[in-house]
Amino acid sequence: MNAKILLGAILVAFLSTQLIGFPAQVSADTVLKSDFEGESFAKTVDYFDYARAYALLHGLPKPPDYWHANVYMTYVNKMGLQMLYAGLSNISLVDKAYLTIPMQTILLHYKTEDLNQDALVASSFLMIMGFNDTATSIYRDSPDRNDTLWASFSFGVNLRQIFPNADLPSLNTKCEIFPLTPSDDKLTWKWGMRYINLTALWITTFITDENETDTSKPWGLATYDELTFNYTLSIDPDNNMATIHQDHVIGKMRDLWTFWGWLWNHYNGTGCYWLGNKVSDETIYQFLSRNNVKMSIVNFQTSLMIDNETYCTSKNGQNVTDNDVLVSSSSISTYAENGERIFDADFGAKETYKLFNYTEYPTETESTTYNASTRTARIEGYAKNKNLFSFHRTFAKYLPLALVHMYPQLYQRAKLTITNMTRADYLYTISYPNYSGYRIVHDPVYTVYFALTAETAVGPNLGGLLVLALVGGTIAAISIIIIRRKGKKKAPESENQPPLPPAPPAAI
């Protein structure tokens, strides 16, 4: 069977199967304009209900009634800084079929000091990407067009309904919410979310020399123990700054099915199995290590201002928009067109990650520290991959509607940029070259500098701020710095195709 037809058949099966383990709809709260006039809130919201209500009031086409997106939202409004977090519990674009596609975002709104204009910063996770450095790799320990690439797309479904006779996982993914909790002085806020038991389809993906994408075929199917996000927002009024600590965990890979045609090998912690029979003592961790499979995440960053364009450079002045620039121990600054620096993304704040070797330490109490590798990349090589990101595109086109209540000018710009990956300021990858399928813990720090204001309610121009820049899904390892200081304005390979993925051992 043609590889693209096989991919399409699997995706259609995912979308057309009524899934066990998800309610038709969780009990969702309603978000009101008045919510944003207070100091904080935390709610689980059906975002498509919100979009349908707005469309009804304004005579616009509305999403189908069976579309649902249950999102956990937290909001903190303190001293001139508005922080909105959103984590997706599950989504349905097919009647009664719910998928868990992890999506996390942090959005920050503030006014610039020099221009006194609203700036909106959205940081969006796109996907997990496995990769294998090749002999012609352009950037070692970082996924590039000459490497073997696998897009990892999380579903969180019960696969036995799709393949009833297969040795595939029977999972009921659960979302555990960590409630928004303030300190006594309301200067420290904690919250988070954990996805327990996730299934990810690994799909061989090519980025051509012409910066086009092609999705070839499913390579494997993986299950992870968890994906966990813990956030701590700390406000320091004495120094006009705030920090957001984001501790996230990619749980160890527990099972891996590698496809060869319509057959597959199943790897776990005890060996390799075919049709239920053990054919090798090679474990999932040995298989990933032998094939030098590495892990990375792909994110993109977007900012907008009402009357100004922005541009982005690395610390040494290199243009990072749609460009390959190594920034592992550096930072990226975003400027307004008049030269005012409006924020930094600091990738040197946390250069290392922890890897917990389950084989050596089954209790996962011991870890080894390794260096992460961060690089900006050309955008369209990812943005044009319509097969993988159809969910995200469908969802994202409704998100800017939330801005129109009280700030139509911001909405007009946001609907063209915030949810449009091709208009991103820059796209970047954070890579974990030492992997072998073990648990990864990474805790970057977001530092926000802002001019404090008196403790008053949000003004009317912020009353309708509900932006969910949920364009992708999980472990968004981003370090954001918003700066109100005047900065100097700065001036804004190989032809080989990637090799085929490593073949699984023959089942005998």
Coordinates of C-alpha atoms in Angstrom, one line a residue:
M1 CA 0.0 0.0 0.0
N2 CA 1.2 3.5 -0.8
A3 CA 2.8 5.1 2.3
K4 CA 0.6 8.2 2.1
I5 CA -2.5 6.1 1.8
L6 CA -1.4 4.1 4.9
L7 CA -0.8 7.4 6.8
G8 CA -4.2 8.7 5.8
A9 CA -5.9 5.4 6.7
I10 CA -4.5 5.5 10.2
L11 CA -5.4 9.2 10.7
V12 CA -8.9 8.6 9.4
A13 CA -9.2 5.7 11.8
F14 CA -8.2 7.8 14.7
L15 CA -10.7 10.5 13.8
S16 CA -13.6 8.3 12.9
T17 CA -13.6 6.0 15.9
Q18 CA -15.7 6.7 19.0
L19 CA -13.1 6.7 21.7
I20 CA -13.5 5.2 25.1
G21 CA -12.3 7.0 28.2
F22 CA -13.3 10.6 27.4
P23 CA -16.6 12.1 28.4
A24 CA -18.8 13.6 25.7
Q25 CA -17.9 16.9 27.3
V26 CA -16.4 17.8 30.7
S27 CA -18.2 20.2 32.9
A28 CA -17.0 23.5 31.5
D29 CA -17.2 27.0 33.0
T30 CA -18.1 30.2 31.1
V31 CA -15.5 32.9 30.6
L32 CA -16.9 36.4 30.9
K33 CA -15.5 39.8 30.1
S34 CA -15.6 40.7 33.8
D35 CA -13.2 37.8 34.6
F36 CA -10.4 39.8 33.2
E37 CA -11.1 42.8 35.4
G38 CA -10.2 40.9 38.5
E39 CA -6.9 39.8 39.9
S40 CA -7.0 36.1 38.8
F41 CA -9.2 33.2 37.7
A42 CA -8.8 29.5 36.9
K43 CA -11.4 27.7 34.9
T44 CA -12.0 24.8 32.5
V45 CA -13.6 26.2 29.4
D46 CA -15.0 24.8 26.2
Y47 CA -13.4 27.3 23.8
F48 CA -15.6 26.3 20.8
D49 CA -18.7 27.1 23.0
Y50 CA -17.1 30.6 23.4
A51 CA -16.5 30.9 19.7
R52 CA -20.1 29.8 18.9
A53 CA -21.6 32.3 21.3
Y54 CA -19.6 35.1 19.8
A55 CA -20.5 34.1 16.3
L56 CA -24.2 34.0 17.2
L57 CA -24.1 37.5 18.6
H58 CA -22.3 38.9 15.6
G59 CA -23.9 37.0 12.8
L60 CA -20.8 35.1 11.8
P61 CA -20.3 31.5 10.8
K62 CA -20.0 29.4 13.9
P63 CA -18.0 26.2 14.5
P64 CA -20.1 23.0 14.3
D65 CA -22.0 22.2 17.4
Y66 CA -20.1 18.9 17.9
W67 CA -16.7 20.7 18.0
H68 CA -15.4 21.0 21.5
A69 CA -12.1 22.0 23.0
N70 CA -11.9 21.7 26.8
V71 CA -9.1 24.0 28.0
Y72 CA -7.8 24.7 31.5
M73 CA -7.1 28.4 31.8
T74 CA -5.4 30.4 34.5
Y75 CA -5.1 34.2 34.5
V76 CA -3.1 36.5 36.8
N77 CA -3.3 40.3 36.6
K78 CA -0.8 42.0 38.9
M79 CA 0.8 45.4 38.8
G80 CA 0.6 46.0 35.1
L81 CA 1.4 42.5 33.9
Q82 CA -1.3 40.1 32.5
M83 CA -0.4 36.5 32.2
L84 CA -2.8 34.0 30.5
Y85 CA -2.1 30.3 30.5
A86 CA -4.1 27.6 28.7
G87 CA -3.6 23.9 28.6
L88 CA -5.8 21.7 26.4
S89 CA -7.5 18.7 28.1
N90 CA -9.1 17.2 25.0
I91 CA -10.5 18.2 21.6
S92 CA -13.3 16.9 19.3
L93 CA -13.7 17.8 15.7
V94 CA -15.7 14.7 14.9
D95 CA -19.0 13.9 16.6
K96 CA -18.3 12.1 19.9
A97 CA -14.7 11.4 19.1
Y98 CA -12.3 13.0 21.6
L99 CA -8.5 13.2 21.2
T100 CA -5.9 14.3 23.7
I101 CA -3.4 16.4 21.8
P102 CA -1.4 18.2 24.5
M103 CA -1.3 21.9 24.0
Q104 CA 0.3 24.4 26.3
T105 CA 0.8 28.1 26.0
I106 CA 1.8 31.1 28.1
L107 CA 0.7 34.5 26.8
L108 CA 1.8 37.9 28.2
H109 CA 0.3 41.3 27.6
Y110 CA 1.8 44.6 28.7
K111 CA 2.5 48.2 27.5
T112 CA 5.9 49.2 26.3
E113 CA 7.6 52.0 28.3
D114 CA 8.8 54.2 25.4
L115 CA 5.9 53.8 23.0
N116 CA 3.2 53.2 25.7
Q117 CA 1.6 50.7 23.3
D118 CA 0.1 47.3 23.9
A119 CA 2.5 44.4 23.1
L120 CA 1.2 40.9 22.9
V121 CA 3.7 38.0 23.1
A122 CA 2.6 34.4 22.2
S123 CA 4.8 31.4 22.6
S124 CA 3.5 28.2 21.0
F125 CA 4.6 24.6 20.9
L126 CA 4.3 22.9 17.6
M127 CA 5.4 19.3 18.1
I128 CA 7.9 16.8 19.4
M129 CA 10.4 15.7 16.8
G130 CA 12.6 12.6 16.9
F131 CA 15.7 12.7 14.8
N132 CA 18.9 10.8 13.8
D133 CA 22.0 12.7 12.8
T134 CA 23.4 11.5 9.5
A135 CA 26.8 11.7 7.9
T136 CA 25.7 14.8 6.0
S137 CA 24.0 16.5 9.0
I138 CA 24.3 20.2 8.9
Y139 CA 23.9 20.8 12.6
R140 CA 25.0 18.0 15.0
D141 CA 22.6 17.3 17.8
S142 CA 19.9 19.4 16.1
P143 CA 17.3 18.3 13.6
D144 CA 18.0 19.6 10.1
R145 CA 16.9 18.7 6.5
N146 CA 19.8 16.3 6.0
D147 CA 18.8 14.2 9.1
T148 CA 16.3 11.5 9.5
L149 CA 13.3 13.2 11.0
W150 CA 10.2 11.8 12.8
A151 CA 7.3 14.1 13.7
S152 CA 5.8 12.8 16.9
F153 CA 2.0 13.5 17.0
S154 CA 0.3 12.8 20.3
F155 CA -3.2 11.4 20.4
G156 CA -4.0 9.7 23.7
V157 CA -6.5 7.2 22.3
N158 CA -7.5 3.6 22.9
L159 CA -5.9 1.9 19.9
R160 CA -7.5 -1.5 20.3
Q161 CA -10.7 -0.1 18.9
I162 CA -8.8 0.7 15.7
F163 CA -6.7 -2.4 15.5
P164 CA -8.7 -5.0 17.6
N165 CA -6.3 -7.9 16.7
A166 CA -3.1 -6.0 17.3
D167 CA -0.7 -6.0 20.2
L168 CA -1.2 -2.2 20.6
P169 CA -1.8 -0.2 23.8
S170 CA -5.2 0.1 25.5
L171 CA -4.9 3.5 27.1
N172 CA -7.2 5.9 28.7
T173 CA -5.3 9.2 28.8
K174 CA -6.1 11.3 31.9
C175 CA -5.5 15.0 32.5
E176 CA -4.6 16.0 36.0
I177 CA -5.0 19.7 36.9
F178 CA -2.9 21.4 39.5
P179 CA -5.1 24.3 40.7
L180 CA -3.9 27.9 40.6
T181 CA -2.7 28.7 44.1
P182 CA -1.4 32.1 45.4
S183 CA 0.9 32.8 48.3
D184 CA -0.4 34.9 51.2
D185 CA 0.9 38.1 49.7
K186 CA -0.4 37.3 46.2
L187 CA 3.1 37.7 44.7
T188 CA 3.7 34.0 44.0
W189 CA 1.3 31.9 41.9
K190 CA 1.6 28.1 41.1
W191 CA -0.4 25.9 38.8
G192 CA 0.0 23.1 36.2
M193 CA -1.2 20.1 34.3
R194 CA -0.2 16.5 33.8
Y195 CA -1.1 14.2 30.9
I196 CA -0.9 10.6 32.1
N197 CA -0.5 7.8 29.5
L198 CA 0.0 9.3 26.0
T199 CA 0.3 7.7 22.6
A200 CA 2.3 9.3 19.9
L201 CA 2.4 8.4 16.2
W202 CA 6.0 8.9 14.8
I203 CA 5.8 9.9 11.2
T204 CA 8.8 10.1 8.8
T205 CA 9.0 13.7 7.6
F206 CA 11.3 15.3 5.0
I207 CA 12.3 19.0 4.7
T208 CA 13.6 19.5 1.2
D209 CA 16.4 21.9 0.0
E210 CA 13.6 24.1 -1.4
N211 CA 12.1 24.3 2.2
E212 CA 9.1 22.2 1.4
T213 CA 7.8 19.4 3.6
D214 CA 6.7 15.9 2.7
T215 CA 5.2 13.5 5.2
S216 CA 6.2 10.0 4.1
K217 CA 4.8 7.2 6.3
P218 CA 4.2 6.2 9.9
W219 CA 7.5 4.8 11.3
G220 CA 6.4 3.9 14.9
L221 CA 4.0 4.3 17.7
A222 CA 5.1 5.2 21.2
T223 CA 3.6 5.4 24.6
Y224 CA 4.9 7.8 27.3
D225 CA 4.3 7.6 31.1
E226 CA 3.4 11.3 31.3
L227 CA 3.8 14.8 30.1
T228 CA 3.8 17.2 33.0
F229 CA 3.9 21.0 33.3
N230 CA 4.4 22.9 36.6
Y231 CA 4.5 26.7 36.6
T232 CA 5.5 29.2 39.3
L233 CA 5.0 33.0 38.7
S234 CA 6.9 35.1 41.2
I235 CA 6.5 38.9 41.2
D236 CA 9.3 41.1 42.7
P237 CA 7.9 44.6 43.1
D238 CA 11.2 45.9 44.5
N239 CA 13.0 45.2 41.3
N240 CA 10.2 45.7 38.8
M241 CA 10.4 42.1 37.6
A242 CA 8.7 38.8 37.6
T243 CA 9.9 35.3 36.9
I244 CA 8.0 32.2 35.6
H245 CA 9.6 28.9 36.4
Q246 CA 8.4 26.2 34.1
D247 CA 9.3 22.7 35.2
H248 CA 8.3 20.1 32.6
V249 CA 8.7 16.4 32.3
I250 CA 8.7 14.1 29.2
G251 CA 8.0 10.7 30.9
K252 CA 10.0 7.7 29.8
M253 CA 8.9 5.9 26.7
R254 CA 7.3 2.6 27.8
D255 CA 6.4 0.9 24.6
L256 CA 7.4 1.3 20.9
W257 CA 5.9 -0.3 17.9
T258 CA 8.1 0.1 14.7
F259 CA 6.2 -0.5 11.4
W260 CA 7.4 -2.4 8.4
G261 CA 4.5 -2.5 5.9
W262 CA 1.4 -3.7 7.8
L263 CA 3.5 -5.6 10.3
W264 CA 5.4 -4.3 13.3
N265 CA 7.8 -5.1 16.1
H266 CA 6.9 -4.3 19.7
Y267 CA 9.6 -3.1 22.0
N268 CA 9.3 -2.6 25.8
G269 CA 11.5 -2.8 28.8
T270 CA 11.9 -6.6 28.6
G271 CA 12.7 -7.1 24.9
C272 CA 11.3 -7.2 21.3
Y273 CA 8.1 -9.0 20.4
W274 CA 6.4 -10.0 17.2
L275 CA 2.8 -11.3 17.1
G276 CA 3.0 -11.7 20.8
N277 CA 6.1 -13.8 20.8
K278 CA 9.5 -12.6 22.1
V279 CA 12.0 -12.6 19.3
S280 CA 14.9 -10.6 20.9
D281 CA 16.2 -9.5 24.3
E282 CA 16.8 -6.0 22.8
T283 CA 14.7 -3.5 24.9
I284 CA 13.1 -0.3 23.8
Y285 CA 15.9 1.7 25.4
Q286 CA 18.6 -0.4 23.7
F287 CA 16.9 -0.1 20.3
L288 CA 16.6 3.7 20.5
S289 CA 20.3 3.9 21.7
R290 CA 21.5 1.6 18.9
N291 CA 19.8 3.7 16.3
N292 CA 21.0 6.9 17.9
V293 CA 17.4 8.3 18.1
K294 CA 17.4 11.8 19.7
M295 CA 14.6 14.0 20.9
S296 CA 13.7 17.6 20.2
I297 CA 10.8 20.0 20.5
V298 CA 9.7 22.6 17.9
N299 CA 8.3 26.0 18.9
F300 CA 7.5 29.3 17.4
Q301 CA 7.4 32.8 18.8
T302 CA 5.1 35.6 17.7
S303 CA 4.7 39.2 18.9
L304 CA 2.6 42.1 17.7
M305 CA 2.1 45.8 18.3
I306 CA -0.7 48.0 17.0
D307 CA 1.2 50.6 15.0
N308 CA 4.6 49.1 14.8
E309 CA 6.3 46.2 13.1
T310 CA 8.9 44.1 15.0
Y311 CA 12.1 42.4 14.1
C312 CA 14.3 39.9 15.9
T313 CA 18.0 39.3 16.2
S314 CA 20.3 37.1 18.1
K315 CA 22.6 38.5 20.8
N316 CA 25.4 39.0 18.2
G317 CA 23.0 40.8 15.7
Q318 CA 22.1 37.9 13.4
N319 CA 18.6 38.0 11.9
V320 CA 16.7 34.9 13.2
T321 CA 13.5 35.2 11.3
D322 CA 13.2 32.3 8.9
N323 CA 16.9 31.6 9.4
D324 CA 19.2 28.9 10.9
V325 CA 21.0 30.4 13.9
L326 CA 22.5 28.6 16.9
V327 CA 21.4 30.2 20.2
S328 CA 22.0 27.5 22.8
S329 CA 23.8 29.8 25.3
S330 CA 22.5 33.0 23.9
S331 CA 19.3 35.0 23.6
I332 CA 17.0 36.5 21.0
S333 CA 15.8 40.1 21.2
T334 CA 12.7 41.5 19.6
Y335 CA 12.6 45.2 18.7
A336 CA 9.9 47.6 17.6
E337 CA 10.8 49.3 14.3
N338 CA 11.9 52.4 16.1
G339 CA 14.6 50.4 17.9
E340 CA 12.9 49.9 21.3
R341 CA 13.6 46.4 22.6
I342 CA 10.4 44.9 23.7
F343 CA 11.4 41.5 25.0
D344 CA 14.1 38.8 25.0
A345 CA 13.9 35.0 24.7
D346 CA 16.8 33.9 26.8
F347 CA 17.9 30.3 26.0
G348 CA 21.0 30.5 28.2
A349 CA 18.9 30.7 31.3
K350 CA 18.7 26.9 31.5
E351 CA 21.1 25.3 29.0
T352 CA 21.0 21.8 30.6
Y353 CA 18.4 19.1 31.1
K354 CA 18.2 16.0 33.3
L355 CA 18.0 12.5 32.0
F356 CA 16.8 9.7 34.3
N357 CA 18.2 6.3 33.2
Y358 CA 15.4 3.9 34.0
T359 CA 17.6 0.9 33.1
E360 CA 20.2 1.7 35.7
Y361 CA 17.8 3.3 38.2
P362 CA 14.3 1.8 38.0
T363 CA 13.1 4.2 40.7
E364 CA 14.2 7.2 38.5
T365 CA 15.7 8.9 41.6
E366 CA 19.1 9.4 39.9
S367 CA 19.8 11.6 36.9
T368 CA 22.6 12.8 34.6
T369 CA 22.8 16.3 33.3
Y370 CA 23.4 17.1 29.6
N371 CA 23.5 20.2 27.5
A372 CA 20.5 21.0 25.3
S373 CA 20.9 22.4 21.8
T374 CA 18.8 25.3 20.7
R375 CA 18.6 26.7 17.1
T376 CA 16.3 28.8 15.1
A377 CA 15.1 27.3 11.8
R378 CA 13.5 28.2 8.5
I379 CA 9.8 28.4 9.0
E380 CA 8.0 27.1 5.9
G381 CA 9.8 23.7 6.2
Y382 CA 7.4 23.1 9.1
A383 CA 4.5 25.5 8.4
K384 CA 3.7 23.8 5.0
N385 CA 3.2 20.4 6.6
K386 CA -0.6 20.4 6.2
N387 CA -1.1 16.8 6.9
L388 CA 0.3 16.9 10.5
F389 CA -1.1 20.3 11.6
S390 CA -4.7 20.2 10.2
F391 CA -6.1 20.1 13.8
H392 CA -4.0 23.1 14.9
R393 CA -5.0 25.2 11.8
T394 CA -8.6 24.5 12.3
F395 CA -8.5 25.3 16.0
A396 CA -6.2 28.3 15.7
K397 CA -8.3 30.3 13.1
Y398 CA -11.0 30.9 15.8
L399 CA -8.7 32.0 18.6
P400 CA -8.3 35.8 17.7
L401 CA -12.1 36.2 18.1
A402 CA -11.5 36.6 21.8
L403 CA -9.8 39.9 21.3
V404 CA -12.6 41.8 19.5
H405 CA -14.7 42.7 22.5
M406 CA -12.8 45.6 23.8
Y407 CA -9.7 46.0 21.5
P408 CA -10.7 45.7 17.8
Q409 CA -7.4 47.1 16.6
L410 CA -5.4 44.4 18.3
Y411 CA -7.8 41.8 17.0
Q412 CA -7.3 42.9 13.4
R413 CA -3.5 42.4 13.7
A414 CA -3.8 39.3 15.9
K415 CA -6.0 37.4 13.4
L416 CA -3.3 37.7 10.8
T417 CA -0.3 36.9 12.9
I418 CA -0.8 35.3 16.3
T419 CA -2.1 32.0 15.0
N420 CA -0.4 32.0 11.7
M421 CA 2.8 30.0 11.8
T422 CA 4.0 31.4 8.5
R423 CA 4.0 34.9 10.1
A424 CA 6.0 33.9 13.2
D425 CA 8.8 36.1 14.4
Y426 CA 11.0 32.9 14.5
L427 CA 10.7 29.2 14.8
Y428 CA 13.2 27.3 17.0
T429 CA 14.0 23.8 18.1
I430 CA 15.3 22.7 21.5
S431 CA 17.1 19.3 21.2
Y432 CA 18.0 16.7 23.8
P433 CA 20.8 14.7 22.1
N434 CA 21.2 12.1 24.9
Y435 CA 17.8 10.3 25.1
S436 CA 17.4 6.5 24.7
G437 CA 13.7 6.9 25.6
Y438 CA 14.3 7.9 29.2
R439 CA 12.6 10.6 31.3
I440 CA 13.6 14.2 30.5
V441 CA 13.3 17.0 33.0
H442 CA 13.9 20.6 31.8
D443 CA 13.1 23.8 33.8
P444 CA 13.7 27.0 31.8
V445 CA 13.0 30.3 33.5
Y446 CA 11.0 33.2 32.1
T447 CA 12.0 36.6 33.5
V448 CA 9.7 39.5 32.9
Y449 CA 10.7 43.1 33.5
F450 CA 7.9 45.7 33.7
A451 CA 7.0 49.0 35.2
L452 CA 4.7 48.3 38.1
T453 CA 1.3 50.0 38.4
A454 CA -1.0 50.5 41.3
E455 CA -3.2 47.6 42.3
T456 CA -6.3 48.6 40.4
A457 CA -8.7 46.7 38.2
V458 CA -7.8 46.2 34.6
G459 CA -8.8 49.1 32.3
P460 CA -11.5 48.6 29.7
N461 CA -9.0 48.1 26.9
L462 CA -8.0 44.8 28.6
G463 CA -11.4 43.6 29.6
G464 CA -11.8 41.3 26.6
L465 CA -8.3 39.8 26.5
L466 CA -8.8 36.1 25.9
V467 CA -6.2 34.9 23.6
L468 CA -5.4 31.2 23.4
A469 CA -2.4 30.9 21.1
L470 CA -2.8 27.1 21.1
V471 CA -1.2 26.3 17.8
G472 CA 0.6 23.2 18.9
G473 CA 1.0 20.9 21.6
T474 CA 3.4 20.0 24.5
I475 CA 6.4 20.8 26.6
A476 CA 6.9 24.4 25.4
A477 CA 10.5 25.0 26.7
I478 CA 10.6 28.7 26.2
S479 CA 12.4 31.4 28.2
I480 CA 10.9 34.8 27.7
I481 CA 12.2 38.2 28.9
I482 CA 10.1 41.3 28.4
I483 CA 12.3 44.4 28.7
R484 CA 11.4 48.1 29.0
R485 CA 14.8 49.4 28.2
K486 CA 16.0 51.3 25.2
G487 CA 18.1 49.1 23.0
K488 CA 20.1 49.7 19.9
K489 CA 18.4 48.9 16.7
K490 CA 20.1 46.1 14.8
A491 CA 20.0 45.2 11.2
P492 CA 17.2 43.2 10.9
E493 CA 23.6 23.4 2.1
S494 CA 23.5 20.0 1.3
E495 CA 21.5 18.5 -1.6
N496 CA 21.1 15.0 -0.2
Q497 CA 17.7 13.7 0.8
P498 CA 17.4 12.4 4.3
P499 CA 18.0 8.7 4.6
L500 CA 15.3 6.2 5.4
P501 CA 14.6 5.5 9.1
P502 CA 16.5 2.7 10.7
A503 CA 14.8 -0.6 9.9
P504 CA 13.5 -2.8 12.8
P505 CA 15.2 -6.2 13.3
A506 CA 13.6 -9.0 11.3
A507 CA 11.2 -11.0 13.4
I508 CA 12.2 -14.7 13.3

